C-alpha cells in the first residue's frame, strides 16, 4: 500500500512567517528591529524635546573656552587659562599614567603573591591567601579611601625642617611626605642625547648578541654565556660615553625651601594613594590568575623536562612558563583593563584623571552633561577596544596549533 | 627445609615492637621543619613574615584592646585614652543605625528593613539549598512584592496589584504556550498589562495595611548597598540570559544588537554609567515621568550587570559539547524547548561560579553610588559622619567596619559558590 502526500506547494503563505523555520527568523528580526527603532526614536524624541524645552543644544564649543580651574598633577603644560580641551587631555594623560604605573606594580605584586600562595612555606602561603581574600572581597573604593588615609599619616614637609628634624630624607634623595613623594629628577644637559643614543644602541646590541647565541646553540650545540656579557654590553659603552662627554646628565635633588620641598620630581598624594590602592587591589586578582595558570600545567611536564636532563631554571623558562603564560596572560590583560576602568575612582581621592576633569569640573562648570559624558565614554571605549584587540591578537598567536 | 633454623646462627622469631620515629621526623618539629624551614631561603621568608606579623599584632593589639565603645565624640575618646593607642569604636555604636539605614529613614520604622532582610534570607534559602522543601519557592515568588511594601511603605495594594498582574501573565502564558513559546509570551505580557490597567483604576479606593511611606531618597547606609545588589542581580539574570542567547543567535540583527550592547557596556567604567543615571538619563524620558535617582541608578546598574552576566553565560553555552545541541534537534525539539530543557540547565550549571563572581563584583561596586552623592555605607561615612564635628577624624574604625561588612558578605557568597560547585559536580572523580 502506497500513500502519496502532496508535494509542498511552492507558493508562499503568510502563516509560514510564524510556523516555517525558514522564514520565522525574518519575522523575529523584523519585530526586533521595529521595536529597537521605536525605542530609540522614543528616547531621541524625548531628548530633543527636553533639550528644546530647556533651551539647550548639543554643541562642543565649550571645549575651546578657558577652563578656569587648576590641576595639581600635570604631565604637560597647563594653566587655568588653558582650554577645556587641554584640561581633558591632561586628564586623559593622568588616567594613562596611573593605569600604566598601576599595571606594572600590580603585575609584580600579583606574580609574587600567586607564586607565594603555592609556596611550600606554610606561613607564606597562608599570608598570601589572607592578602588575596582580603582584597578580593572588599570594594576597591574602600581600599582607595583606606590607603589614602594611610598616606596622610606620613610626616608633613615641616617635620624635615630644623637642626634635629623629626623625619629624614630616604638616602638623602627621596622625601616621603603627606603632600606626596619628592624624588630626584634627571636634568638633561648638552650632549646627553649622545649618551642616550649609545644606551639605545647597546640595548639593540644585546638583543642581537642573544639571538646570535641562540642560533649558535641550535646550529652547533655550543652554549655562549649570556648573563654577564649582556650586562657588559648594556652598561659599559654608556658609562664610558657619559664620562667622555663630560657628565652631561645631572640630578635635581629635592630640597626643603620654606614650608615645602622645591625641585626634583613630585608625585602628589592623590596619585600615590590611587596608584598603591589600584595596584594592591588588582594584584590580588592577578595573583589568582597566576596561581591558576601554574596549576593548570600538568606535573608530568616538569617531570618530563627533568628526565630530559634540564636544570630547574631551564625547566621553568623553557617548559613551564611558555605553557603557563598562555593561560595566564589573557585574564591578566583583562585585569589591566579593569584597573584602567577602576582608575576612574580617582575622583574619590581628588586625583584629576579624565573623569575628574572632563566628567567632573568641566561638566559642572559648563553644564554640558551629554557632550562630556559621551566623550568620556568614547575615551574608555577606545581604550577597552584597543586592549581587547591586542588580547585577541595575542590569543591567536599563542593558540594551540591543532592539526 | 625445616632445618634452616638450625643452620643459621640467629633467627628472630618474634616481631620487634615498633620504634618511635626520630624526634626530627615527627610531630611539631617535623611539621615546622618541612613547612617553615625546609631551606635557607624559606627560613629567611619565615623569619621576615613572623617579624611582620608580630609587628602587626604589637601595633593593632593594644588598639583593639583599649577600644572605647561608649563616648559621644572623638574628643571624649582622646580624653579617656590620654595619648595611648586605642580605637574609638563609639562611633560605630553611636551611629549604628545611620550606618545601616542611612540618615533619613524614620527611626520608628527600622524594624521594616530588618524584617525584609531576614525574610530575604528565608526567600533565598530554597534557591540556594536544593534540599529544602520546594513549597518554599512560593514564598520566594511572593517576596519581592512583600519587600517592596515593607521597605517603601504605603498601602499594600500596589504590591498586590503588581502580583496579580504577574499571576495573570503566568496563567495566560500557560494557556497560550501550546501555540508556541513566543505567542505564550505575548499573551502573558498583554494579560499583565490589562490587569495592571484595570486594577490600577481601583488602587486609590482601597487601602490595606498602610505603612508610613518612605521616599526613595531617604534610603541609605548598608541597606542601600544590599537593596541595589539584590535588585540589580535578580533583574540582570534574565536579561543576561536573553543577551547571551541573542549573541549566540544566527539572526544577524538580533546578534548585532546584543554584541553592540554588551561590548559598549563592558567597555566603559560603571562610574560613567552612574553619571548617566545622575545627569543624563532624565533627558531621555518625558518631563512628566518623575523617576527618582534610585530607580535611575537601578536601571543603569542592571544594564551593567546584565552585560557581564551575558558574557559569563555565553561562556557556559560555548562550553557545552555540540552533541547536546544536535541531540536536542534530533529529538524534534524546537528552539525554545531545546533551550529550556536541554541547553540552558547545563549551561547555567557551568556558569554558576562566573555568575557568583559577577554578583560579588557588582555588590562591591554598589559602593560607587557614593560618588554621585547617594548615602550608601561609604557615602554615609564620607559624608554625614566624617563631616560631623563629633567624629571628624575617625577614619580607621569606620573604614575598617565597612571593609569588614563587605568582606563577610562577599567571602560568604564565594564560599557558598565553591560548596555549590562541589554539590553540582555529577561526574565521578
CSV table of N, CA, C and O in Angstrom, one decimal, chain A residues 18-19 25 28-29 32-33 36 42-44 46-47 50-51 56 119-124 127 133-139 141-142 145-146 149-150 153 281 285 338 341 344-345 347-348 355 359 363 369-370 373 376-378 380-381 384-385, chain B residues 31 34-36 42 45-46 49-50 53 179 182-183 251-254 257 263-264 266-269 271-273 275-276 279-280 282-287 308 357 360 364 367-368 370-371 378 382 395-396 399-400 402-403 406-407 410-411 414:
chain,number,residue,atom,x,y,z
A,18,UNK,N,5.3,32.5,10.6
A,18,UNK,CA,5.3,32.1,12.0
A,18,UNK,C,5.7,30.7,12.2
A,18,UNK,O,6.5,30.3,13.0
A,19,UNK,N,5.2,29.8,11.3
A,19,UNK,CA,5.4,28.4,11.5
A,19,UNK,C,6.6,27.8,10.8
A,19,UNK,O,7.0,26.7,11.1
A,25,UNK,N,12.7,33.4,11.3
A,25,UNK,CA,13.8,34.3,11.8
A,25,UNK,C,13.6,35.7,11.2
A,25,UNK,O,13.9,36.6,11.9
A,28,UNK,N,11.0,37.4,13.3
A,28,UNK,CA,11.6,37.9,14.6
A,28,UNK,C,12.5,39.1,14.5
A,28,UNK,O,12.5,40.0,15.2
A,29,UNK,N,13.4,39.0,13.4
A,29,UNK,CA,14.3,40.1,13.3
A,29,UNK,C,13.6,41.4,12.9
A,29,UNK,O,13.9,42.4,13.4
A,32,UNK,N,12.2,42.7,16.1
A,32,UNK,CA,13.2,43.2,16.9
A,32,UNK,C,13.6,44.6,16.4
A,32,UNK,O,13.8,45.5,17.2
A,33,UNK,N,13.8,44.7,15.1
A,33,UNK,CA,14.3,45.9,14.5
A,33,UNK,C,13.3,47.0,14.7
A,33,UNK,O,13.6,48.1,15.1
A,36,UNK,N,13.3,48.1,18.3
A,36,UNK,CA,14.5,48.9,18.6
A,36,UNK,C,14.4,50.3,18.1
A,36,UNK,O,14.6,51.3,18.8
A,42,UNK,N,11.8,56.9,20.4
A,42,UNK,CA,11.1,57.5,21.5
A,42,UNK,C,12.1,58.2,22.4
A,42,UNK,O,11.8,59.4,22.8
A,43,UNK,N,13.2,57.6,22.7
A,43,UNK,CA,14.2,58.2,23.6
A,43,UNK,C,14.8,59.5,23.0
A,43,UNK,O,14.9,60.5,23.6
A,44,UNK,N,15.1,59.4,21.7
A,44,UNK,CA,15.7,60.6,21.0
A,44,UNK,C,14.7,61.7,20.9
A,44,UNK,O,15.1,62.9,21.1
A,46,UNK,N,12.3,62.3,22.9
A,46,UNK,CA,12.2,62.9,24.3
A,46,UNK,C,13.4,63.8,24.5
A,46,UNK,O,13.3,64.9,25.1
A,47,UNK,N,14.6,63.3,24.1
A,47,UNK,CA,15.8,64.1,24.4
A,47,UNK,C,15.7,65.4,23.7
A,47,UNK,O,16.0,66.5,24.3
A,50,UNK,N,13.1,67.6,25.3
A,50,UNK,CA,13.6,68.2,26.6
A,50,UNK,C,14.6,69.2,26.5
A,50,UNK,O,14.7,70.2,27.2
A,51,UNK,N,15.6,69.0,25.5
A,51,UNK,CA,16.6,70.0,25.3
A,51,UNK,C,16.0,71.3,24.8
A,51,UNK,O,16.4,72.4,25.2
A,56,UNK,N,18.5,74.3,25.5
A,56,UNK,CA,19.9,73.8,25.3
A,56,UNK,C,20.1,73.2,23.9
A,56,UNK,O,19.1,73.0,23.2
A,119,UNK,N,53.6,28.4,47.6
A,119,UNK,CA,54.9,28.1,48.2
A,119,UNK,C,54.7,26.9,49.1
A,119,UNK,O,53.7,26.6,49.7
A,120,UNK,N,55.9,26.2,49.3
A,120,UNK,CA,55.9,25.1,50.3
A,120,UNK,C,55.9,25.7,51.7
A,120,UNK,O,55.7,24.9,52.7
A,121,UNK,N,56.3,26.9,51.8
A,121,UNK,CA,56.4,27.6,53.1
A,121,UNK,C,54.9,27.9,53.6
A,121,UNK,O,54.2,28.7,53.0
A,122,UNK,N,54.5,27.2,54.7
A,122,UNK,CA,53.1,27.3,55.1
A,122,UNK,C,52.7,28.7,55.4
A,122,UNK,O,51.7,29.2,55.1
A,123,UNK,N,53.6,29.4,56.2
A,123,UNK,CA,53.3,30.7,56.6
A,123,UNK,C,53.1,31.7,55.5
A,123,UNK,O,52.2,32.5,55.4
A,124,UNK,N,54.1,31.6,54.5
A,124,UNK,CA,53.9,32.5,53.3
A,124,UNK,C,52.7,32.2,52.5
A,124,UNK,O,51.9,33.1,52.1
A,127,UNK,N,49.8,33.7,54.4
A,127,UNK,CA,49.8,35.1,54.4
A,127,UNK,C,49.3,35.6,53.0
A,127,UNK,O,48.5,36.5,53.0
A,133,UNK,N,42.4,37.1,49.7
A,133,UNK,CA,41.0,37.1,50.0
A,133,UNK,C,40.5,38.5,50.5
A,133,UNK,O,39.4,38.9,50.3
A,134,UNK,N,41.4,39.1,51.3
A,134,UNK,CA,41.0,40.4,51.9
A,134,UNK,C,40.8,41.4,50.8
A,134,UNK,O,39.9,42.2,50.9
A,135,UNK,N,41.6,41.4,49.8
A,135,UNK,CA,41.5,42.5,48.8
A,135,UNK,C,40.4,42.1,47.8
A,135,UNK,O,39.8,43.0,47.2
A,136,UNK,N,40.2,40.8,47.5
A,136,UNK,CA,39.2,40.5,46.5
A,136,UNK,C,37.8,40.7,47.0
A,136,UNK,O,36.8,40.8,46.3
A,137,UNK,N,37.6,40.7,48.4
A,137,UNK,CA,36.3,40.7,48.9
A,137,UNK,C,35.8,42.0,49.5
A,137,UNK,O,34.8,42.1,50.1
A,138,UNK,N,36.7,43.0,49.3
A,138,UNK,CA,36.3,44.3,49.8
A,138,UNK,C,36.3,45.3,48.6
A,138,UNK,O,37.2,45.2,47.8
A,139,UNK,N,35.3,46.2,48.5
A,139,UNK,CA,35.3,47.1,47.4
A,139,UNK,C,36.5,47.9,47.2
A,139,UNK,O,37.2,48.4,48.2
A,141,UNK,N,36.8,50.9,46.2
A,141,UNK,CA,36.6,52.3,46.7
A,141,UNK,C,37.0,52.4,48.1
A,141,UNK,O,37.7,53.3,48.5
A,142,UNK,N,36.7,51.4,48.9
A,142,UNK,CA,37.0,51.4,50.4
A,142,UNK,C,38.6,51.3,50.5
A,142,UNK,O,39.2,52.0,51.3
A,145,UNK,N,40.1,54.6,49.7
A,145,UNK,CA,40.0,55.6,50.8
A,145,UNK,C,40.9,55.2,52.0
A,145,UNK,O,41.5,56.1,52.6
A,146,UNK,N,41.0,53.9,52.3
A,146,UNK,CA,41.9,53.5,53.4
A,146,UNK,C,43.3,53.8,53.1
A,146,UNK,O,44.0,54.4,53.9
A,149,UNK,N,44.1,57.3,53.4
A,149,UNK,CA,44.2,57.7,54.8
A,149,UNK,C,45.6,57.4,55.3
A,149,UNK,O,46.2,58.2,56.1
A,150,UNK,N,46.1,56.2,54.9
A,150,UNK,CA,47.4,55.8,55.4
A,150,UNK,C,48.5,56.8,54.9
A,150,UNK,O,49.4,57.2,55.6
A,153,UNK,N,49.2,59.8,56.9
A,153,UNK,CA,49.9,59.7,58.2
A,153,UNK,C,51.4,60.0,58.1
A,153,UNK,O,52.1,60.4,59.0
A,281,UNK,N,45.1,46.2,44.9
A,281,UNK,CA,43.8,45.5,44.7
A,281,UNK,C,43.8,44.6,43.5
A,281,UNK,O,43.5,43.4,43.5
A,285,UNK,N,43.9,40.0,42.3
A,285,UNK,CA,43.2,39.3,41.3
A,285,UNK,C,44.2,38.6,40.3
A,285,UNK,O,44.1,37.5,39.9
A,338,UNK,N,40.4,46.2,33.7
A,338,UNK,CA,39.7,46.6,34.9
A,338,UNK,C,40.4,47.7,35.7
A,338,UNK,O,39.7,48.6,36.2
A,341,UNK,N,39.8,50.9,34.1
A,341,UNK,CA,38.4,51.4,34.3
A,341,UNK,C,38.2,51.8,35.8
A,341,UNK,O,37.6,52.8,36.1
A,344,UNK,N,39.0,55.3,37.2
A,344,UNK,CA,38.0,56.4,37.2
A,344,UNK,C,37.6,56.8,38.6
A,344,UNK,O,37.0,57.8,38.8
A,345,UNK,N,37.9,55.9,39.6
A,345,UNK,CA,37.6,56.2,41.0
A,345,UNK,C,38.5,57.3,41.6
A,345,UNK,O,38.4,57.7,42.7
A,347,UNK,N,38.4,60.2,41.3
A,347,UNK,CA,37.5,61.3,41.8
A,347,UNK,C,37.3,61.2,43.3
A,347,UNK,O,37.1,62.3,43.9
A,348,UNK,N,37.4,60.0,43.9
A,348,UNK,CA,37.2,59.9,45.3
A,348,UNK,C,38.4,60.4,46.1
A,348,UNK,O,38.2,60.8,47.3
A,355,UNK,N,38.1,61.4,34.3
A,355,UNK,CA,36.7,61.5,34.9
A,355,UNK,C,36.7,62.8,35.8
A,355,UNK,O,35.6,63.3,36.0
A,359,UNK,N,34.7,64.7,33.1
A,359,UNK,CA,33.4,64.3,33.7
A,359,UNK,C,33.1,65.0,35.0
A,359,UNK,O,32.0,64.8,35.5
A,363,UNK,N,32.3,69.3,33.4
A,363,UNK,CA,30.8,69.1,33.3
A,363,UNK,C,30.1,70.0,34.2
A,363,UNK,O,29.1,70.6,33.8
A,369,UNK,N,26.3,68.2,30.1
A,369,UNK,CA,26.4,66.8,30.6
A,369,UNK,C,26.5,65.8,29.5
A,369,UNK,O,27.3,64.9,29.5
A,370,UNK,N,25.6,66.0,28.5
A,370,UNK,CA,25.5,64.9,27.5
A,370,UNK,C,26.8,64.8,26.7
A,370,UNK,O,27.4,63.8,26.5
A,373,UNK,N,29.8,63.5,28.9
A,373,UNK,CA,29.7,62.0,29.3
A,373,UNK,C,29.9,61.2,28.0
A,373,UNK,O,30.5,60.1,28.0
A,376,UNK,N,33.6,61.1,27.4
A,376,UNK,CA,34.2,60.3,28.4
A,376,UNK,C,34.0,58.8,28.1
A,376,UNK,O,35.0,58.0,28.1
A,377,UNK,N,32.8,58.4,27.7
A,377,UNK,CA,32.5,57.0,27.4
A,377,UNK,C,33.3,56.6,26.1
A,377,UNK,O,33.9,55.5,26.1
A,378,UNK,N,33.4,57.5,25.2
A,378,UNK,CA,34.2,57.2,23.9
A,378,UNK,C,35.6,56.9,24.3
A,378,UNK,O,36.2,56.0,23.8
A,380,UNK,N,37.0,55.8,27.1
A,380,UNK,CA,37.1,54.5,27.8
A,380,UNK,C,36.9,53.4,26.8
A,380,UNK,O,37.5,52.3,26.8
A,381,UNK,N,35.9,53.6,25.9
A,381,UNK,CA,35.6,52.6,24.9
A,381,UNK,C,36.7,52.3,24.0
A,381,UNK,O,37.1,51.1,23.7
A,384,UNK,N,39.3,50.3,25.9
A,384,UNK,CA,38.9,48.9,26.1
A,384,UNK,C,39.0,48.1,24.8
A,384,UNK,O,39.5,47.0,24.7
A,385,UNK,N,38.5,48.8,23.7
A,385,UNK,CA,38.5,48.0,22.4
A,385,UNK,C,39.9,47.8,22.0
A,385,UNK,O,40.2,46.7,21.4
B,31,UNK,N,56.8,19.1,61.3
B,31,UNK,CA,55.9,20.0,60.6
B,31,UNK,C,56.6,21.3,60.4
B,31,UNK,O,56.7,21.9,59.3
B,34,UNK,N,59.5,21.0,57.8
B,34,UNK,CA,59.2,20.8,56.4
B,34,UNK,C,58.3,21.9,55.9
B,34,UNK,O,58.3,22.2,54.7
B,35,UNK,N,57.6,22.6,56.7
B,35,UNK,CA,56.7,23.7,56.2
B,35,UNK,C,57.2,25.1,56.4
B,35,UNK,O,56.8,26.0,55.8
B,36,UNK,N,58.2,25.3,57.3
B,36,UNK,CA,58.6,26.6,57.6
B,36,UNK,C,60.1,26.8,57.3
B,36,UNK,O,60.6,27.8,56.9
B,42,UNK,N,63.7,29.6,52.5
B,42,UNK,CA,62.4,29.5,53.2
B,42,UNK,C,62.5,30.0,54.6
B,42,UNK,O,61.6,30.7,55.1
B,45,UNK,N,62.4,33.8,54.6
B,45,UNK,CA,61.0,34.2,54.4
B,45,UNK,C,60.2,34.1,55.6
B,45,UNK,O,59.4,35.0,56.0
B,46,UNK,N,60.3,32.9,56.3
B,46,UNK,CA,59.5,32.7,57.5
B,46,UNK,C,59.8,33.7,58.6
B,46,UNK,O,58.9,34.3,59.2
B,49,UNK,N,58.4,37.0,57.6
B,49,UNK,CA,56.9,37.0,57.8
B,49,UNK,C,56.5,37.1,59.3
B,49,UNK,O,55.6,37.8,59.7
B,50,UNK,N,57.2,36.3,60.1
B,50,UNK,CA,56.9,36.3,61.5
B,50,UNK,C,57.2,37.7,62.1
B,50,UNK,O,56.3,38.2,62.9
B,53,UNK,N,54.3,39.9,61.2
B,53,UNK,CA,53.1,39.5,61.9
B,53,UNK,C,53.2,40.0,63.4
B,53,UNK,O,52.2,40.6,63.9
B,179,UNK,N,0.5,27.0,21.6
B,179,UNK,CA,0.6,27.6,20.2
B,179,UNK,C,2.0,28.0,19.9
B,179,UNK,O,2.3,28.4,18.8
B,182,UNK,N,6.6,31.9,21.9
B,182,UNK,CA,6.6,33.4,21.7
B,182,UNK,C,5.2,33.9,21.8
B,182,UNK,O,4.9,35.0,22.3
B,183,UNK,N,4.2,33.1,21.3
B,183,UNK,CA,2.8,33.5,21.4
B,183,UNK,C,2.4,33.6,22.8
B,183,UNK,O,1.7,34.5,23.3
B,251,UNK,N,20.6,34.9,13.8
B,251,UNK,CA,19.9,36.1,13.2
B,251,UNK,C,20.8,37.3,13.3
B,251,UNK,O,21.1,37.8,14.4
B,252,UNK,N,21.3,37.8,12.2
B,252,UNK,CA,22.3,38.9,12.2
B,252,UNK,C,21.8,40.2,13.0
B,252,UNK,O,22.6,40.8,13.7
B,253,UNK,N,20.6,40.5,12.9
B,253,UNK,CA,20.1,41.8,13.5
B,253,UNK,C,20.1,41.6,15.0
B,253,UNK,O,20.7,42.4,15.8
B,254,UNK,N,19.5,40.5,15.5
B,254,UNK,CA,19.5,40.2,16.9
B,254,UNK,C,20.9,40.1,17.5
B,254,UNK,O,21.2,40.6,18.5
B,257,UNK,N,22.5,43.6,17.7
B,257,UNK,CA,22.1,44.4,18.8
B,257,UNK,C,22.7,43.9,20.1
B,257,UNK,O,23.3,44.7,20.9
B,263,UNK,N,29.3,44.9,24.3
B,263,UNK,CA,30.6,45.5,24.2
B,263,UNK,C,30.7,46.9,24.7
B,263,UNK,O,31.6,47.3,25.3
B,264,UNK,N,29.6,47.6,24.4
B,264,UNK,CA,29.6,49.0,24.8
B,264,UNK,C,29.6,49.1,26.4
B,264,UNK,O,30.4,49.8,27.0
B,266,UNK,N,30.5,46.9,28.6
B,266,UNK,CA,31.7,46.3,29.2
B,266,UNK,C,32.9,47.2,29.0
B,266,UNK,O,33.9,47.1,29.6
B,267,UNK,N,32.8,48.1,28.0
B,267,UNK,CA,33.9,49.0,27.6
B,267,UNK,C,34.0,50.2,28.5
B,267,UNK,O,35.1,50.9,28.5
B,268,UNK,N,32.9,50.6,29.2
B,268,UNK,CA,33.0,51.8,29.9
B,268,UNK,C,32.9,51.5,31.4
B,268,UNK,O,32.4,50.5,31.8
B,269,UNK,N,33.6,52.4,32.3
B,269,UNK,CA,33.5,52.1,33.7
B,269,UNK,C,32.1,52.4,34.2
B,269,UNK,O,31.4,53.2,33.7
B,271,UNK,N,31.3,54.0,36.7
B,271,UNK,CA,31.1,55.3,37.2
B,271,UNK,C,30.5,56.2,36.1
B,271,UNK,O,29.6,57.1,36.4
B,272,UNK,N,30.9,56.0,34.8
B,272,UNK,CA,30.3,56.8,33.8
B,272,UNK,C,28.8,56.5,33.6
B,272,UNK,O,28.0,57.4,33.3
B,273,UNK,N,28.5,55.2,33.8
B,273,UNK,CA,27.1,54.9,33.7
B,273,UNK,C,26.3,55.5,34.8
B,273,UNK,O,25.1,55.9,34.6
B,275,UNK,N,27.1,58.4,36.2
B,275,UNK,CA,26.9,59.8,35.8
B,275,UNK,C,25.7,59.9,34.9
B,275,UNK,O,25.0,60.9,35.0
B,276,UNK,N,25.6,58.9,33.9
B,276,UNK,CA,24.5,59.0,33.0
B,276,UNK,C,23.2,58.9,33.8
B,276,UNK,O,22.3,59.8,33.6
B,279,UNK,N,22.9,62.5,35.7
B,279,UNK,CA,22.6,63.8,35.0
B,279,UNK,C,22.0,63.7,33.6
B,279,UNK,O,21.3,64.6,33.1
B,280,UNK,N,22.1,62.5,32.9
B,280,UNK,CA,21.7,62.5,31.5
B,280,UNK,C,20.4,61.7,31.4
B,280,UNK,O,19.5,62.1,30.6
B,282,UNK,N,17.6,61.5,32.7
B,282,UNK,CA,16.3,62.2,32.8
B,282,UNK,C,15.9,62.8,31.5
B,282,UNK,O,14.7,62.9,31.2
B,283,UNK,N,16.9,63.2,30.7
B,283,UNK,CA,16.6,63.9,29.4
B,283,UNK,C,15.9,62.9,28.4
B,283,UNK,O,15.3,63.3,27.5
B,284,UNK,N,16.1,61.6,28.6
B,284,UNK,CA,15.6,60.6,27.7
B,284,UNK,C,14.1,60.3,27.9
B,284,UNK,O,13.6,59.4,27.2
B,285,UNK,N,13.5,60.8,29.0
B,285,UNK,CA,12.2,60.5,29.3
B,285,UNK,C,11.3,61.7,29.3
B,285,UNK,O,11.8,62.8,29.6
B,286,UNK,N,10.0,61.6,29.1
B,286,UNK,CA,9.2,62.8,29.1
B,286,UNK,C,9.3,63.5,30.4
B,286,UNK,O,9.5,62.8,31.5
B,287,UNK,N,9.1,64.8,30.4
B,287,UNK,CA,9.3,65.6,31.6
B,287,UNK,C,8.4,65.2,32.8
B,287,UNK,O,8.8,65.3,33.9
B,308,UNK,N,27.7,41.8,31.8
B,308,UNK,CA,28.7,40.9,32.3
B,308,UNK,C,28.2,39.5,32.5
B,308,UNK,O,28.8,38.5,32.2
B,357,UNK,N,30.8,35.2,40.7
B,357,UNK,CA,31.8,36.2,40.7
B,357,UNK,C,31.3,37.6,40.3
B,357,UNK,O,31.6,38.6,40.9
B,360,UNK,N,29.3,39.1,43.2
B,360,UNK,CA,30.2,39.6,44.2
B,360,UNK,C,30.7,41.0,43.8
B,360,UNK,O,30.7,42.0,44.5
B,364,UNK,N,30.1,44.7,45.4
B,364,UNK,CA,31.2,45.6,45.8
B,364,UNK,C,31.0,47.0,45.1
B,364,UNK,O,31.2,48.0,45.7
B,367,UNK,N,29.1,50.4,46.0
B,367,UNK,CA,29.7,51.5,46.8
B,367,UNK,C,29.9,52.7,45.9
B,367,UNK,O,30.0,53.8,46.5
B,368,UNK,N,30.0,52.5,44.6
B,368,UNK,CA,30.3,53.6,43.7
B,368,UNK,C,29.2,54.7,43.7
B,368,UNK,O,29.5,55.8,43.4
B,370,UNK,N,28.2,56.2,46.0
B,370,UNK,CA,28.6,57.3,46.9
B,370,UNK,C,29.2,58.5,46.1
B,370,UNK,O,29.2,59.6,46.5
B,371,UNK,N,29.8,58.1,44.9
B,371,UNK,CA,30.4,59.2,44.1
B,371,UNK,C,29.4,60.1,43.6
B,371,UNK,O,29.6,61.3,43.4
B,378,UNK,N,29.4,53.7,52.3
B,378,UNK,CA,30.6,54.5,52.1
B,378,UNK,C,30.2,56.0,52.1
B,378,UNK,O,30.9,56.9,52.6
B,382,UNK,N,31.7,58.9,54.4
B,382,UNK,CA,32.5,60.1,53.9
B,382,UNK,C,31.7,61.3,54.1
B,382,UNK,O,32.3,62.4,54.3
B,395,UNK,N,38.9,57.7,61.0
B,395,UNK,CA,38.9,57.0,59.7
B,395,UNK,C,39.0,55.5,59.9
B,395,UNK,O,38.2,54.8,59.3
B,396,UNK,N,39.9,55.1,60.7
B,396,UNK,CA,40.2,53.6,60.7
B,396,UNK,C,39.0,52.8,61.1
B,396,UNK,O,38.7,51.8,60.5
B,399,UNK,N,36.2,53.0,58.2
B,399,UNK,CA,36.6,52.2,57.0
B,399,UNK,C,36.8,50.8,57.3
B,399,UNK,O,36.4,49.9,56.5
B,400,UNK,N,37.4,50.5,58.5
B,400,UNK,CA,37.5,49.1,58.9
B,400,UNK,C,36.2,48.4,59.0
B,400,UNK,O,36.0,47.2,58.5
B,402,UNK,N,33.4,49.2,57.5
B,402,UNK,CA,32.8,49.0,56.2
B,402,UNK,C,33.5,47.8,55.5
B,402,UNK,O,32.8,47.0,54.9
B,403,UNK,N,34.8,47.8,55.6
B,403,UNK,CA,35.5,46.7,54.9
B,403,UNK,C,35.1,45.3,55.5
B,403,UNK,O,34.9,44.4,54.7
B,406,UNK,N,31.6,44.2,54.2
B,406,UNK,CA,31.7,43.7,52.8
B,406,UNK,C,32.4,42.4,52.7
B,406,UNK,O,32.0,41.5,52.0
B,407,UNK,N,33.5,42.3,53.5
B,407,UNK,CA,34.3,41.1,53.5
B,407,UNK,C,33.4,39.9,53.9
B,407,UNK,O,33.4,38.9,53.2
B,410,UNK,N,30.8,39.1,51.0
B,410,UNK,CA,31.4,38.6,49.8
B,410,UNK,C,32.1,37.3,50.0
B,410,UNK,O,32.0,36.4,49.2
B,411,UNK,N,32.8,37.2,51.1
B,411,UNK,CA,33.5,35.9,51.3
B,411,UNK,C,32.5,34.8,51.6
B,411,UNK,O,32.7,33.7,51.0
B,414,UNK,N,31.2,33.7,48.2
B,414,UNK,CA,32.1,32.9,47.3
B,414,UNK,C,32.4,31.6,48.0
B,414,UNK,O,32.5,30.6,47.2
